[in-house]
N, C-alpha and C. Protein backbone atom coordinates (compact mmCIF):
# COMPACT_ATOMS: atom_id res chain seq x y z
N MET A 1 26.56 29.52 14.64
CA MET A 1 26.50 30.12 15.95
C MET A 1 27.91 30.53 16.33
N SER A 2 28.05 31.67 16.90
CA SER A 2 29.39 32.15 17.26
C SER A 2 29.88 31.44 18.51
N GLN A 3 31.17 31.36 18.63
CA GLN A 3 31.80 30.66 19.76
C GLN A 3 31.76 31.48 21.03
N ASN A 4 31.60 32.80 20.94
CA ASN A 4 31.72 33.69 22.09
C ASN A 4 30.45 33.74 22.93
N SER A 5 29.29 33.65 22.33
CA SER A 5 28.06 33.79 23.10
C SER A 5 27.42 32.42 23.33
N PRO A 6 26.93 32.18 24.54
CA PRO A 6 26.30 30.88 24.84
C PRO A 6 24.94 30.74 24.19
N THR A 7 24.27 31.80 23.87
CA THR A 7 22.97 31.73 23.21
C THR A 7 23.10 32.31 21.81
N PRO A 8 22.38 31.74 20.84
CA PRO A 8 22.49 32.24 19.47
C PRO A 8 21.79 33.59 19.32
N SER A 9 22.24 34.32 18.34
CA SER A 9 21.58 35.59 18.03
C SER A 9 20.25 35.26 17.35
N ALA A 10 19.44 36.28 17.12
CA ALA A 10 18.14 36.07 16.47
C ALA A 10 18.32 35.50 15.07
N GLU A 11 19.29 36.01 14.34
CA GLU A 11 19.54 35.53 12.98
C GLU A 11 20.03 34.08 13.00
N GLU A 12 20.92 33.75 13.91
CA GLU A 12 21.42 32.37 14.02
C GLU A 12 20.30 31.42 14.42
N ALA A 13 19.43 31.86 15.31
CA ALA A 13 18.30 31.02 15.72
C ALA A 13 17.37 30.75 14.54
N ARG A 14 17.12 31.79 13.72
CA ARG A 14 16.27 31.60 12.54
C ARG A 14 16.90 30.60 11.57
N GLU A 15 18.21 30.70 11.37
CA GLU A 15 18.91 29.76 10.48
C GLU A 15 18.82 28.33 11.01
N MET A 16 19.01 28.18 12.32
CA MET A 16 18.93 26.84 12.92
C MET A 16 17.52 26.28 12.82
N LEU A 17 16.51 27.10 13.03
CA LEU A 17 15.13 26.65 12.89
C LEU A 17 14.81 26.27 11.45
N ALA A 18 15.31 27.04 10.49
CA ALA A 18 15.08 26.73 9.08
C ALA A 18 15.75 25.40 8.72
N ARG A 19 16.96 25.16 9.22
CA ARG A 19 17.63 23.87 8.96
C ARG A 19 16.86 22.71 9.59
N ALA A 20 16.40 22.91 10.82
CA ALA A 20 15.64 21.85 11.50
C ALA A 20 14.34 21.56 10.76
N GLU A 21 13.67 22.60 10.27
CA GLU A 21 12.44 22.39 9.52
C GLU A 21 12.70 21.64 8.23
N GLY A 22 13.79 21.96 7.56
CA GLY A 22 14.15 21.26 6.33
C GLY A 22 14.42 19.78 6.58
N ILE A 23 15.09 19.48 7.67
CA ILE A 23 15.37 18.08 8.03
C ILE A 23 14.07 17.35 8.32
N GLY A 24 13.17 17.97 9.08
CA GLY A 24 11.89 17.35 9.40
C GLY A 24 11.03 17.12 8.17
N THR A 25 11.03 18.10 7.27
CA THR A 25 10.25 17.97 6.04
C THR A 25 10.77 16.84 5.17
N SER A 26 12.09 16.75 5.03
CA SER A 26 12.64 15.68 4.19
C SER A 26 12.41 14.31 4.82
N ALA A 27 12.43 14.24 6.15
CA ALA A 27 12.20 12.95 6.82
C ALA A 27 10.77 12.48 6.62
N THR A 28 9.79 13.37 6.76
CA THR A 28 8.40 12.94 6.62
C THR A 28 7.97 12.81 5.17
N SER A 29 8.62 13.55 4.25
CA SER A 29 8.23 13.39 2.85
C SER A 29 8.64 12.02 2.33
N ALA A 30 9.69 11.44 2.84
CA ALA A 30 10.11 10.10 2.43
C ALA A 30 9.34 9.01 3.15
N ALA A 31 8.60 9.37 4.18
CA ALA A 31 7.93 8.37 5.01
C ALA A 31 6.77 7.68 4.31
N SER A 32 6.19 8.28 3.30
CA SER A 32 5.00 7.69 2.69
C SER A 32 5.33 6.63 1.64
N TRP A 33 6.56 6.54 1.18
CA TRP A 33 6.89 5.59 0.12
C TRP A 33 6.73 4.13 0.52
N PRO A 34 7.15 3.70 1.70
CA PRO A 34 6.92 2.28 2.04
C PRO A 34 5.44 1.89 2.02
N ALA A 35 4.58 2.75 2.56
CA ALA A 35 3.15 2.44 2.55
C ALA A 35 2.60 2.46 1.13
N ALA A 36 3.06 3.39 0.33
CA ALA A 36 2.62 3.43 -1.07
C ALA A 36 3.05 2.16 -1.80
N MET A 37 4.22 1.66 -1.50
CA MET A 37 4.69 0.42 -2.14
C MET A 37 3.86 -0.78 -1.71
N VAL A 38 3.40 -0.79 -0.46
CA VAL A 38 2.50 -1.87 -0.02
C VAL A 38 1.27 -1.89 -0.90
N PHE A 39 0.65 -0.74 -1.10
CA PHE A 39 -0.58 -0.71 -1.88
C PHE A 39 -0.33 -0.95 -3.36
N ASN A 40 0.80 -0.50 -3.87
CA ASN A 40 1.15 -0.83 -5.25
C ASN A 40 1.31 -2.33 -5.41
N SER A 41 2.00 -2.95 -4.46
CA SER A 41 2.20 -4.40 -4.53
C SER A 41 0.88 -5.15 -4.41
N LEU A 42 0.01 -4.69 -3.51
CA LEU A 42 -1.30 -5.34 -3.38
C LEU A 42 -2.12 -5.16 -4.65
N ALA A 43 -2.03 -3.99 -5.27
CA ALA A 43 -2.76 -3.77 -6.52
C ALA A 43 -2.28 -4.73 -7.60
N ILE A 44 -0.97 -4.92 -7.68
CA ILE A 44 -0.41 -5.82 -8.68
C ILE A 44 -0.77 -7.27 -8.36
N LEU A 45 -0.55 -7.67 -7.11
CA LEU A 45 -0.84 -9.05 -6.73
C LEU A 45 -2.32 -9.39 -6.89
N GLY A 46 -3.18 -8.49 -6.44
CA GLY A 46 -4.62 -8.74 -6.55
C GLY A 46 -5.07 -8.86 -7.98
N SER A 47 -4.55 -8.00 -8.83
CA SER A 47 -4.92 -8.06 -10.24
C SER A 47 -4.42 -9.34 -10.89
N MET A 48 -3.19 -9.70 -10.60
CA MET A 48 -2.65 -10.94 -11.15
C MET A 48 -3.43 -12.15 -10.66
N LEU A 49 -3.82 -12.12 -9.40
CA LEU A 49 -4.55 -13.26 -8.85
C LEU A 49 -5.93 -13.38 -9.47
N MET A 50 -6.59 -12.26 -9.75
CA MET A 50 -7.91 -12.33 -10.39
C MET A 50 -7.80 -13.01 -11.75
N ILE A 51 -6.80 -12.65 -12.53
CA ILE A 51 -6.60 -13.29 -13.84
C ILE A 51 -6.21 -14.75 -13.63
N GLY A 52 -5.39 -15.02 -12.62
CA GLY A 52 -5.01 -16.40 -12.30
C GLY A 52 -6.20 -17.26 -11.94
N PHE A 53 -7.16 -16.69 -11.22
CA PHE A 53 -8.35 -17.46 -10.88
C PHE A 53 -9.16 -17.83 -12.12
N HIS A 54 -9.20 -16.97 -13.09
CA HIS A 54 -9.89 -17.31 -14.33
C HIS A 54 -9.19 -18.49 -15.01
N ILE A 55 -7.88 -18.44 -15.05
CA ILE A 55 -7.13 -19.54 -15.66
C ILE A 55 -7.36 -20.84 -14.89
N VAL A 56 -7.32 -20.75 -13.56
CA VAL A 56 -7.52 -21.93 -12.73
C VAL A 56 -8.93 -22.50 -12.91
N ALA A 57 -9.91 -21.62 -13.05
CA ALA A 57 -11.29 -22.09 -13.22
C ALA A 57 -11.44 -22.90 -14.50
N HIS A 58 -10.66 -22.61 -15.51
CA HIS A 58 -10.74 -23.36 -16.77
C HIS A 58 -9.89 -24.62 -16.76
N THR A 59 -8.79 -24.60 -16.04
CA THR A 59 -7.91 -25.77 -16.05
C THR A 59 -8.12 -26.67 -14.84
N GLY A 60 -8.61 -26.09 -13.73
CA GLY A 60 -8.81 -26.87 -12.52
C GLY A 60 -7.50 -27.25 -11.83
N TYR A 61 -6.43 -26.58 -12.19
CA TYR A 61 -5.12 -26.95 -11.66
C TYR A 61 -4.56 -25.82 -10.81
N GLY A 62 -4.17 -26.12 -9.62
CA GLY A 62 -3.40 -25.20 -8.80
C GLY A 62 -4.16 -24.11 -8.09
N ALA A 63 -5.47 -24.22 -7.95
CA ALA A 63 -6.22 -23.15 -7.30
C ALA A 63 -5.77 -22.93 -5.86
N ALA A 64 -5.64 -24.00 -5.12
CA ALA A 64 -5.23 -23.87 -3.72
C ALA A 64 -3.82 -23.30 -3.62
N LEU A 65 -2.92 -23.79 -4.44
CA LEU A 65 -1.55 -23.32 -4.42
C LEU A 65 -1.48 -21.85 -4.81
N LEU A 66 -2.23 -21.45 -5.80
CA LEU A 66 -2.26 -20.07 -6.24
C LEU A 66 -2.77 -19.15 -5.13
N ALA A 67 -3.87 -19.51 -4.53
CA ALA A 67 -4.47 -18.69 -3.48
C ALA A 67 -3.57 -18.58 -2.26
N VAL A 68 -3.01 -19.70 -1.82
CA VAL A 68 -2.15 -19.69 -0.64
C VAL A 68 -0.87 -18.90 -0.90
N THR A 69 -0.27 -19.10 -2.05
CA THR A 69 0.98 -18.41 -2.37
C THR A 69 0.79 -16.89 -2.40
N VAL A 70 -0.21 -16.44 -3.10
CA VAL A 70 -0.44 -15.00 -3.19
C VAL A 70 -0.90 -14.45 -1.84
N GLY A 71 -1.70 -15.19 -1.11
CA GLY A 71 -2.13 -14.75 0.21
C GLY A 71 -0.97 -14.57 1.17
N ILE A 72 -0.04 -15.52 1.16
CA ILE A 72 1.15 -15.42 2.02
C ILE A 72 1.99 -14.22 1.60
N TRP A 73 2.21 -14.07 0.29
CA TRP A 73 3.01 -12.95 -0.18
C TRP A 73 2.35 -11.61 0.17
N ALA A 74 1.05 -11.51 0.04
CA ALA A 74 0.36 -10.27 0.38
C ALA A 74 0.47 -9.98 1.87
N ALA A 75 0.34 -11.00 2.71
CA ALA A 75 0.46 -10.80 4.16
C ALA A 75 1.87 -10.36 4.54
N ILE A 76 2.87 -10.98 3.95
CA ILE A 76 4.26 -10.58 4.22
C ILE A 76 4.47 -9.14 3.77
N ASN A 77 4.01 -8.85 2.58
CA ASN A 77 4.16 -7.52 2.02
C ASN A 77 3.48 -6.46 2.89
N ALA A 78 2.28 -6.74 3.34
CA ALA A 78 1.52 -5.78 4.12
C ALA A 78 2.10 -5.56 5.51
N THR A 79 2.88 -6.50 6.01
CA THR A 79 3.46 -6.33 7.35
C THR A 79 4.91 -5.88 7.33
N ILE A 80 5.69 -6.29 6.35
CA ILE A 80 7.11 -5.97 6.34
C ILE A 80 7.38 -4.52 5.92
N TRP A 81 6.76 -4.05 4.87
CA TRP A 81 7.04 -2.69 4.40
C TRP A 81 6.80 -1.64 5.47
N PRO A 82 5.68 -1.65 6.19
CA PRO A 82 5.50 -0.62 7.22
C PRO A 82 6.54 -0.72 8.35
N LEU A 83 7.08 -1.91 8.59
CA LEU A 83 8.10 -2.03 9.62
C LEU A 83 9.40 -1.32 9.24
N MET A 84 9.60 -1.09 7.94
CA MET A 84 10.80 -0.40 7.48
C MET A 84 10.72 1.10 7.71
N GLN A 85 9.57 1.59 8.02
CA GLN A 85 9.42 3.03 8.19
C GLN A 85 9.99 3.48 9.51
N ARG A 86 10.80 4.52 9.46
CA ARG A 86 11.35 5.10 10.68
C ARG A 86 10.50 6.27 11.15
N THR A 87 9.90 6.96 10.21
CA THR A 87 9.01 8.07 10.54
C THR A 87 7.73 7.90 9.75
N THR A 88 6.66 8.44 10.28
CA THR A 88 5.39 8.40 9.55
C THR A 88 4.75 9.77 9.64
N LYS A 89 3.86 10.01 8.73
CA LYS A 89 3.12 11.26 8.73
C LYS A 89 1.96 11.15 9.71
N THR A 90 1.47 12.29 10.13
CA THR A 90 0.35 12.32 11.06
C THR A 90 -0.84 11.58 10.45
N GLY A 91 -1.46 10.72 11.23
CA GLY A 91 -2.63 9.98 10.78
C GLY A 91 -2.31 8.73 9.96
N PHE A 92 -1.04 8.32 9.92
CA PHE A 92 -0.65 7.19 9.09
C PHE A 92 -1.41 5.91 9.46
N THR A 93 -1.45 5.57 10.73
CA THR A 93 -2.06 4.30 11.14
C THR A 93 -3.51 4.22 10.69
N LYS A 94 -4.26 5.27 10.91
CA LYS A 94 -5.68 5.26 10.52
C LYS A 94 -5.83 5.16 9.00
N ARG A 95 -5.05 5.95 8.26
CA ARG A 95 -5.12 5.89 6.79
C ARG A 95 -4.72 4.53 6.28
N PHE A 96 -3.62 4.00 6.81
CA PHE A 96 -3.11 2.72 6.34
C PHE A 96 -4.10 1.59 6.61
N LEU A 97 -4.60 1.52 7.84
CA LEU A 97 -5.54 0.44 8.18
C LEU A 97 -6.86 0.58 7.44
N THR A 98 -7.34 1.80 7.28
CA THR A 98 -8.58 2.01 6.53
C THR A 98 -8.42 1.54 5.09
N SER A 99 -7.32 1.95 4.46
CA SER A 99 -7.08 1.54 3.07
C SER A 99 -6.86 0.04 2.96
N LEU A 100 -6.10 -0.53 3.89
CA LEU A 100 -5.82 -1.96 3.86
C LEU A 100 -7.09 -2.78 4.04
N PHE A 101 -7.92 -2.42 5.02
CA PHE A 101 -9.16 -3.17 5.24
C PHE A 101 -10.13 -3.00 4.07
N ALA A 102 -10.17 -1.79 3.49
CA ALA A 102 -11.04 -1.58 2.33
C ALA A 102 -10.58 -2.44 1.16
N TYR A 103 -9.29 -2.49 0.92
CA TYR A 103 -8.76 -3.29 -0.19
C TYR A 103 -9.02 -4.77 0.06
N MET A 104 -8.72 -5.25 1.26
CA MET A 104 -8.90 -6.67 1.56
C MET A 104 -10.39 -7.05 1.54
N GLY A 105 -11.26 -6.16 2.00
CA GLY A 105 -12.69 -6.43 1.94
C GLY A 105 -13.19 -6.53 0.51
N LEU A 106 -12.76 -5.60 -0.32
CA LEU A 106 -13.13 -5.66 -1.74
C LEU A 106 -12.57 -6.91 -2.40
N TYR A 107 -11.37 -7.27 -2.02
CA TYR A 107 -10.73 -8.47 -2.57
C TYR A 107 -11.54 -9.72 -2.20
N ALA A 108 -11.96 -9.80 -0.94
CA ALA A 108 -12.76 -10.95 -0.50
C ALA A 108 -14.09 -11.01 -1.24
N VAL A 109 -14.72 -9.85 -1.43
CA VAL A 109 -15.98 -9.81 -2.17
C VAL A 109 -15.76 -10.27 -3.61
N ALA A 110 -14.67 -9.80 -4.23
CA ALA A 110 -14.38 -10.20 -5.61
C ALA A 110 -14.17 -11.71 -5.70
N LEU A 111 -13.48 -12.29 -4.73
CA LEU A 111 -13.27 -13.74 -4.73
C LEU A 111 -14.57 -14.50 -4.56
N LEU A 112 -15.41 -14.05 -3.63
CA LEU A 112 -16.68 -14.74 -3.39
C LEU A 112 -17.61 -14.65 -4.60
N VAL A 113 -17.70 -13.47 -5.18
CA VAL A 113 -18.55 -13.31 -6.37
C VAL A 113 -18.03 -14.19 -7.49
N GLY A 114 -16.71 -14.17 -7.69
CA GLY A 114 -16.12 -14.99 -8.75
C GLY A 114 -16.34 -16.47 -8.53
N ALA A 115 -16.21 -16.91 -7.28
CA ALA A 115 -16.36 -18.34 -6.99
C ALA A 115 -17.80 -18.82 -7.13
N PHE A 116 -18.75 -17.99 -6.69
CA PHE A 116 -20.14 -18.45 -6.69
C PHE A 116 -20.90 -18.06 -7.97
N ALA A 117 -20.65 -16.91 -8.51
CA ALA A 117 -21.38 -16.48 -9.70
C ALA A 117 -20.78 -17.06 -10.99
N PHE A 118 -19.47 -17.29 -10.97
CA PHE A 118 -18.80 -17.80 -12.17
C PHE A 118 -17.91 -19.00 -11.82
N PRO A 119 -18.52 -20.13 -11.44
CA PRO A 119 -17.70 -21.27 -11.02
C PRO A 119 -16.82 -21.84 -12.14
N ASN A 120 -17.21 -21.61 -13.38
CA ASN A 120 -16.40 -22.09 -14.51
C ASN A 120 -15.55 -20.99 -15.11
N GLY A 121 -15.49 -19.86 -14.46
CA GLY A 121 -14.67 -18.76 -14.93
C GLY A 121 -15.41 -17.83 -15.87
N SER A 122 -15.00 -16.59 -15.86
CA SER A 122 -15.53 -15.57 -16.78
C SER A 122 -14.43 -14.54 -16.95
N LEU A 123 -13.83 -14.54 -18.11
CA LEU A 123 -12.72 -13.63 -18.36
C LEU A 123 -13.14 -12.18 -18.16
N ALA A 124 -14.33 -11.82 -18.60
CA ALA A 124 -14.81 -10.44 -18.45
C ALA A 124 -14.90 -10.06 -16.97
N TYR A 125 -15.44 -10.96 -16.15
CA TYR A 125 -15.55 -10.66 -14.72
C TYR A 125 -14.17 -10.51 -14.09
N TYR A 126 -13.29 -11.45 -14.33
CA TYR A 126 -11.99 -11.42 -13.67
C TYR A 126 -11.12 -10.26 -14.15
N ILE A 127 -11.25 -9.86 -15.40
CA ILE A 127 -10.51 -8.67 -15.86
C ILE A 127 -11.08 -7.42 -15.19
N THR A 128 -12.40 -7.35 -15.10
CA THR A 128 -13.03 -6.20 -14.43
C THR A 128 -12.63 -6.15 -12.96
N ALA A 129 -12.66 -7.30 -12.28
CA ALA A 129 -12.25 -7.35 -10.87
C ALA A 129 -10.78 -6.96 -10.73
N ALA A 130 -9.95 -7.40 -11.65
CA ALA A 130 -8.52 -7.06 -11.60
C ALA A 130 -8.32 -5.55 -11.74
N VAL A 131 -9.05 -4.94 -12.66
CA VAL A 131 -8.92 -3.49 -12.87
C VAL A 131 -9.42 -2.73 -11.64
N VAL A 132 -10.54 -3.15 -11.08
CA VAL A 132 -11.08 -2.48 -9.89
C VAL A 132 -10.10 -2.60 -8.73
N LEU A 133 -9.56 -3.78 -8.50
CA LEU A 133 -8.58 -3.96 -7.43
C LEU A 133 -7.33 -3.13 -7.67
N ALA A 134 -6.87 -3.06 -8.89
CA ALA A 134 -5.70 -2.24 -9.21
C ALA A 134 -5.97 -0.76 -8.93
N VAL A 135 -7.15 -0.29 -9.33
CA VAL A 135 -7.50 1.12 -9.11
C VAL A 135 -7.58 1.42 -7.61
N VAL A 136 -8.20 0.53 -6.84
CA VAL A 136 -8.31 0.76 -5.40
C VAL A 136 -6.93 0.74 -4.74
N GLY A 137 -6.08 -0.19 -5.12
CA GLY A 137 -4.73 -0.24 -4.56
C GLY A 137 -3.91 0.98 -4.91
N LEU A 138 -3.99 1.42 -6.16
CA LEU A 138 -3.25 2.61 -6.58
C LEU A 138 -3.81 3.88 -5.93
N ALA A 139 -5.13 3.93 -5.75
CA ALA A 139 -5.73 5.09 -5.07
C ALA A 139 -5.24 5.16 -3.62
N ALA A 140 -5.13 4.01 -2.97
CA ALA A 140 -4.61 4.00 -1.60
C ALA A 140 -3.15 4.45 -1.56
N ALA A 141 -2.37 4.05 -2.55
CA ALA A 141 -0.97 4.48 -2.62
C ALA A 141 -0.88 5.99 -2.81
N PHE A 142 -1.66 6.53 -3.74
CA PHE A 142 -1.64 7.97 -3.97
C PHE A 142 -2.18 8.75 -2.77
N ARG A 143 -3.13 8.17 -2.07
CA ARG A 143 -3.66 8.81 -0.87
C ARG A 143 -2.55 8.97 0.17
N GLU A 144 -1.76 7.95 0.33
CA GLU A 144 -0.65 8.02 1.30
C GLU A 144 0.42 9.01 0.82
N LEU A 145 0.69 9.03 -0.45
CA LEU A 145 1.72 9.96 -0.96
C LEU A 145 1.27 11.41 -0.82
N ARG A 146 -0.02 11.69 -0.96
CA ARG A 146 -0.52 13.06 -0.84
C ARG A 146 -0.65 13.52 0.60
N ALA A 147 -0.73 12.60 1.53
CA ALA A 147 -0.97 12.96 2.94
C ALA A 147 0.18 13.77 3.52
């Protein structure tokens, strides 16, 4: 902008608008990574826990400790990462909560089915549950990245 005129020319205004748009685009394009990391972490934790439950079912050791530890870590993970976000994309809260509740609901169903249908463990079931949870968590991460 020139020093002589108090208002920018049409060309200067276009340049300023283009710079402002570039700043806004870069700010919101980086906004989806914390939420994507939450779902990546949940996918990893959930999958590891499903395999851990199979091991616990055979050994009978550490089930409560395993469940509580991973549950606490998942809760911390699901609350801390979104707090790091300074900007979010339009519709973030609805997408995030929908994906989070869907993942946690599926996780609870997987735990209940595993506990009641396979009280002594079933490697096939827990591997399948781990893969399904991983796919759902990764799908939620990619959904946030594409938004």
